[in-house]
Coordinates of C-alpha atoms and ligand atoms in Angstrom, one line a residue:
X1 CA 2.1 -14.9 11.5
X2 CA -1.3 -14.0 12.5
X3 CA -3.8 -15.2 9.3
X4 CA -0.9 -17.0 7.5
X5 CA 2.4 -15.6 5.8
X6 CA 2.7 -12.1 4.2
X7 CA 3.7 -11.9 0.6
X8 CA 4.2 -9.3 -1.3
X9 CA 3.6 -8.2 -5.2
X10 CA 5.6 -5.3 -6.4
X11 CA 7.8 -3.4 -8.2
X12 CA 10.9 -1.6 -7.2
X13 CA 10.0 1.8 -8.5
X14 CA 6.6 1.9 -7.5
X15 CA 6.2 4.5 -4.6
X16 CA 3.0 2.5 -4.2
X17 CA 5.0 -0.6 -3.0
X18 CA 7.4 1.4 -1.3
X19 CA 4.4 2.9 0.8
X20 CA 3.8 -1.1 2.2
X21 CA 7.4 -2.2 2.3
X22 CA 7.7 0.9 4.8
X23 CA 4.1 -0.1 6.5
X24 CA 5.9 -3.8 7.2
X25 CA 9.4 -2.6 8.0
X26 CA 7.6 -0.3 10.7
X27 CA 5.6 -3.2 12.0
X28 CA 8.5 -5.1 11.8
X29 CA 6.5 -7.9 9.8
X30 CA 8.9 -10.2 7.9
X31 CA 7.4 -10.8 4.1
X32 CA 8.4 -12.6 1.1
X33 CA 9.0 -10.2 -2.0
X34 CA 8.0 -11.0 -5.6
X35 CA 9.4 -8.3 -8.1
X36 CA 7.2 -7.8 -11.1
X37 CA 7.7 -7.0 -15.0
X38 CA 4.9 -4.8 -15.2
X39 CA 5.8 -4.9 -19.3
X40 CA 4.6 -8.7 -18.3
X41 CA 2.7 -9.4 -15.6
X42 CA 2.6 -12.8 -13.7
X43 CA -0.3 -15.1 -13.9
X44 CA -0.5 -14.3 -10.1
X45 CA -0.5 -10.6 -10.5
X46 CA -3.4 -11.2 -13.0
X47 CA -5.2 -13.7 -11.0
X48 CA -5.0 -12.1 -7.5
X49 CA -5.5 -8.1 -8.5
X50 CA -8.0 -8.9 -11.7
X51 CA -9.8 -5.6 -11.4
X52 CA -6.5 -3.0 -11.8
X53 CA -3.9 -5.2 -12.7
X54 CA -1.4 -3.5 -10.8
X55 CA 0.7 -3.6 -7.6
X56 CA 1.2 -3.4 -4.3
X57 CA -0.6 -6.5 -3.9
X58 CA -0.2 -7.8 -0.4
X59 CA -0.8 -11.5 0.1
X60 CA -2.1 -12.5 3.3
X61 CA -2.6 -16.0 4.1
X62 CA -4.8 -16.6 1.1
X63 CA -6.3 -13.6 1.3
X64 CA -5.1 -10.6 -1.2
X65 CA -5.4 -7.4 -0.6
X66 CA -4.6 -4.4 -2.9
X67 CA -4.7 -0.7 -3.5
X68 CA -1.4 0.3 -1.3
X69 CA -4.1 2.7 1.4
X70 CA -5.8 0.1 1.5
X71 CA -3.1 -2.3 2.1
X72 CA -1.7 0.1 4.7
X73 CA -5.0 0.4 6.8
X74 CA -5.2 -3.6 6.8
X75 CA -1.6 -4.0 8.2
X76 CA -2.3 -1.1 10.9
X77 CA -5.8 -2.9 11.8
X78 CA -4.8 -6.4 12.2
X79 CA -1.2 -5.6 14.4
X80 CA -2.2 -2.4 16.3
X81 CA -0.1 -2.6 18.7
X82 CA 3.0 -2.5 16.6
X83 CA 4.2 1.0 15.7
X84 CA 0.3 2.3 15.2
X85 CA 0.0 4.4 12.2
X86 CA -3.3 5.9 12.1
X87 CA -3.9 8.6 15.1
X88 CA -6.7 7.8 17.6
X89 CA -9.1 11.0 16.7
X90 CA -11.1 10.2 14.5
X91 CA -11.1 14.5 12.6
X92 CA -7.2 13.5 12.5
X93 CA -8.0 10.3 11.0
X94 CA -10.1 12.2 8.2
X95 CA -7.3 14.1 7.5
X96 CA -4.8 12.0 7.1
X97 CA -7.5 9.8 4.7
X98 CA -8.1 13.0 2.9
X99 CA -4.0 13.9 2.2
X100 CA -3.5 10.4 1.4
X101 CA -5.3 10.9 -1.8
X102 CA -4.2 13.7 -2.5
X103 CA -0.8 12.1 -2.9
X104 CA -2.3 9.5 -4.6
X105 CA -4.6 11.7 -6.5
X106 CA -2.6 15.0 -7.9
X107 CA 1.2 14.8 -6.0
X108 CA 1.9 11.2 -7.7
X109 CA 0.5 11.7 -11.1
X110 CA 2.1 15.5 -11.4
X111 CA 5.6 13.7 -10.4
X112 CA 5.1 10.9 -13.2
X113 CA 3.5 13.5 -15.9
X114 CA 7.2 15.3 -15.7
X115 CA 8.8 11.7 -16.1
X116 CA 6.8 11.3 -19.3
X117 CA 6.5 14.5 -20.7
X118 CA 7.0 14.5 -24.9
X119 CA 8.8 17.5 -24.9
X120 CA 9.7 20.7 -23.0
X121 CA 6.5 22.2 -22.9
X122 CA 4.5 19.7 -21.5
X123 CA 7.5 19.1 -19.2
X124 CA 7.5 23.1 -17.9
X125 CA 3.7 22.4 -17.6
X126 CA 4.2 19.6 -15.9
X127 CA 7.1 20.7 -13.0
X128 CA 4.8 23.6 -12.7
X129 CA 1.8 21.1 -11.1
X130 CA 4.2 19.6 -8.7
X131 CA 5.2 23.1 -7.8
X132 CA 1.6 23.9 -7.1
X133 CA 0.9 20.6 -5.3
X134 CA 4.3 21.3 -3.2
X135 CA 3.1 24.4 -2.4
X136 CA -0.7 23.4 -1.5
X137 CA 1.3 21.2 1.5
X138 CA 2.9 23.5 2.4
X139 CA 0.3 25.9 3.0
X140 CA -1.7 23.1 5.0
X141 CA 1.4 23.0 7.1
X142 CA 2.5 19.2 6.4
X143 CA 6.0 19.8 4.5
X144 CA 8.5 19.6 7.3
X145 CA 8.5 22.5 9.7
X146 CA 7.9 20.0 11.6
X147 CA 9.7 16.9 12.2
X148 CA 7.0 14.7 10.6
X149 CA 4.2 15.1 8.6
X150 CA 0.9 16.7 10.1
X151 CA 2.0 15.1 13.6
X152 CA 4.4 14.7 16.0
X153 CA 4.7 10.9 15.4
X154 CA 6.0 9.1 12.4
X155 CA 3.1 8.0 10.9
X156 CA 0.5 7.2 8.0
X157 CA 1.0 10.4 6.1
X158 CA 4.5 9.8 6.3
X159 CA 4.9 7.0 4.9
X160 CA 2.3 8.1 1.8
X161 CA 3.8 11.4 1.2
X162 CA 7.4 10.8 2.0
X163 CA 7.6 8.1 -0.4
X164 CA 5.8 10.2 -2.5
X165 CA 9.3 12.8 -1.7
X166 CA 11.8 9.7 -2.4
X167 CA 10.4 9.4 -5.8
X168 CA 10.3 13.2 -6.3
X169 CA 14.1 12.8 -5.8
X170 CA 14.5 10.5 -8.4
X171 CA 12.3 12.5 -10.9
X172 CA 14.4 14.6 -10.3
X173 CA 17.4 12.9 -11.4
X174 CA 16.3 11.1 -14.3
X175 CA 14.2 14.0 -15.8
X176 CA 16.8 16.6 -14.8
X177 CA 14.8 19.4 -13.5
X178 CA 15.4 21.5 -11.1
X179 CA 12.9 21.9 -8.6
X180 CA 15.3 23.4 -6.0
X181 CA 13.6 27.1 -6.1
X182 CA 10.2 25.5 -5.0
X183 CA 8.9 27.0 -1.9
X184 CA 9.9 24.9 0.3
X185 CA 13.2 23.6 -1.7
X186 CA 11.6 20.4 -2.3
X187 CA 14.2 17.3 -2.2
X188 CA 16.4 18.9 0.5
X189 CA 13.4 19.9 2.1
X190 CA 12.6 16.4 2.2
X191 CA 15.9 15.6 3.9
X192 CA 14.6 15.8 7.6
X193 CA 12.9 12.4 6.8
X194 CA 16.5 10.8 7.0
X195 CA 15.8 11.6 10.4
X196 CA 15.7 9.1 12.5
X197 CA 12.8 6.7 12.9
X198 CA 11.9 7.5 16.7
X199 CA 12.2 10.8 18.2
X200 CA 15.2 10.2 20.4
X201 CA 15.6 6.8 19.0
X202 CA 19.1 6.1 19.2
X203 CA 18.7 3.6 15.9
X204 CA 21.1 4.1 12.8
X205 CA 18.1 3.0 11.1
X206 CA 17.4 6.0 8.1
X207 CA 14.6 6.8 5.9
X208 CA 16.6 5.6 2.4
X209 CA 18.0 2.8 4.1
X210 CA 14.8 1.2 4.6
X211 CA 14.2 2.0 0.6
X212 CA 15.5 -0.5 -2.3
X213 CA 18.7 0.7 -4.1
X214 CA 17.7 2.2 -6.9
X215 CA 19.1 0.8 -10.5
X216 CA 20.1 3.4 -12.3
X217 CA 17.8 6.0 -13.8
X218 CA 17.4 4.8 -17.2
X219 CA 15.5 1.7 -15.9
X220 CA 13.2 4.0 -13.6
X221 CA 10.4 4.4 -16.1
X222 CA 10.8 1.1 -17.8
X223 CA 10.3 -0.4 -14.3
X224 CA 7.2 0.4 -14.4
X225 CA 6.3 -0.7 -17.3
X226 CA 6.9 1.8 -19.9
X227 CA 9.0 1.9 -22.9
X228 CA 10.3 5.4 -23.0
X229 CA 11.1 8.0 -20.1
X230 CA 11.3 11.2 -22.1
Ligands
LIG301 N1 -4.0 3.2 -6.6 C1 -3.0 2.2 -6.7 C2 -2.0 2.5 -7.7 C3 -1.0 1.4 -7.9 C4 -0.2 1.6 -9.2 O1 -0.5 2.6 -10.0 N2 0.7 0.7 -9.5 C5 1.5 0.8 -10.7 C6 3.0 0.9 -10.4 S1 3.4 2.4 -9.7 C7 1.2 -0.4 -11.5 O2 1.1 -1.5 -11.0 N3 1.1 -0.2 -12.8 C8 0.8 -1.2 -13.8 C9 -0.1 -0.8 -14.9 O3 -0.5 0.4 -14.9 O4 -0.3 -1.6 -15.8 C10 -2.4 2.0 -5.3 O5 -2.4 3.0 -4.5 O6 -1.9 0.9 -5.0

């Protein structure tokens, strides 16, 4: 491996370390996985991410890199050649930077308020912002008319915002709401990312399958490192 073996720091539920397990699988980069307690973090997580404490942490060599955009921009500049993520123009790479943290920024934290919500106002309040954000991608034209997001090609925002979709399925399930009447009808909306990976690519290989099984949905929240989920 180019610059020494690839390990990485993470945590099952994390839709953060699911954006870079995606990112390798696509580059077909082979990895060694180190599940964390974030209830009690390694010496190593500590030691190797000492500003946010947190994962995806993506080992390279000696060399650590965090933050999972981040992470995902390093794997697609040092292979380029494999599967390329990022598109070429540079006003397309803007945008995909730009929706990027918007997942990270409002779509992520609106999914994990309704996870954690104390009761059901807060929770109402809560499915309401993801409603919104739904709806804000959807009027920018990047939930799936088309076949992937923003482009033509699997790419970058895919792998941010569709992982951002998986966990949306699973709030889903633990927290029991219903976010069905959403405009689009979020998770089945999601659905077309079970499509396969290459347009025309005759590979069994689907979107959840390249996702962890997930334990069941009591341990979702405690995964990441919280007592409590409701
Ligand atoms: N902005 C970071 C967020 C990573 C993040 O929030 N990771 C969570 C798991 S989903 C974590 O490690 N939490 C531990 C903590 O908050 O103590 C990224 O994109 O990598």
């Amino acid at each position: 491996m180019d610059g020494g073996e690839l390990k990485l720091y993470g945590a099952w539920a994390s839709p953060y370390v699911q954006r870079v397990r995606l990112a390798l699988k696509l580059k077909a980069l082979d990895y060694e996985y180190v599940e964390e307690n974030l209830a009690n973090k390694s010496a190593a997580l500590l030691h190797l991410n000492p500003v946010h404490r947190k994962v995806p942490i993506l080992l390279h060599g000696d060399r650590p890199i965090a933050e999972s955009a981040v992470i995902l921009e390093y794997i697609d500049e040092t292979w380029p050649r494999r599967f390329p993520l990022m598109p070429a123009d540079p006003r397309e790479r803007a945008a995909v930077r730009f929706w990027c943290h918007f997942g990270s920024d409002k779509m992520f934290p609106s999914l994990t308020a309704v996870i954690h919500s104390a009761d059901e106002v807060q929770r109402a309040a809560a499915v309401g912002e993801v409603r919104e954000n739904l709806k804000l991608l959807e009027d920018e034209g990047l939930l799936p008319r088309r076949r992937f997001f923003g482009c033509e090609k699997l790419g970058f925002l895919d792998i941010v915002l569709g992982v951002d979709a998986h966990f949306l399925r699973g709030v889903t399930e633990v927290a029991e709401v219903d976010l069905g009447e959403t405009s689009p009808p979020s998770p089945a909306g999601y659905e077309v990312r079970s499509s396969p990976v290459r347009p025309g690519s005759a590979s069994p290989f689907r979107y959840d399958s390249r996702l962890p099984p997930r334990p069941p949905p009591k341990d979702f929240g405690t995964s990441l490192g919280r007592r409590r989920l409701l």
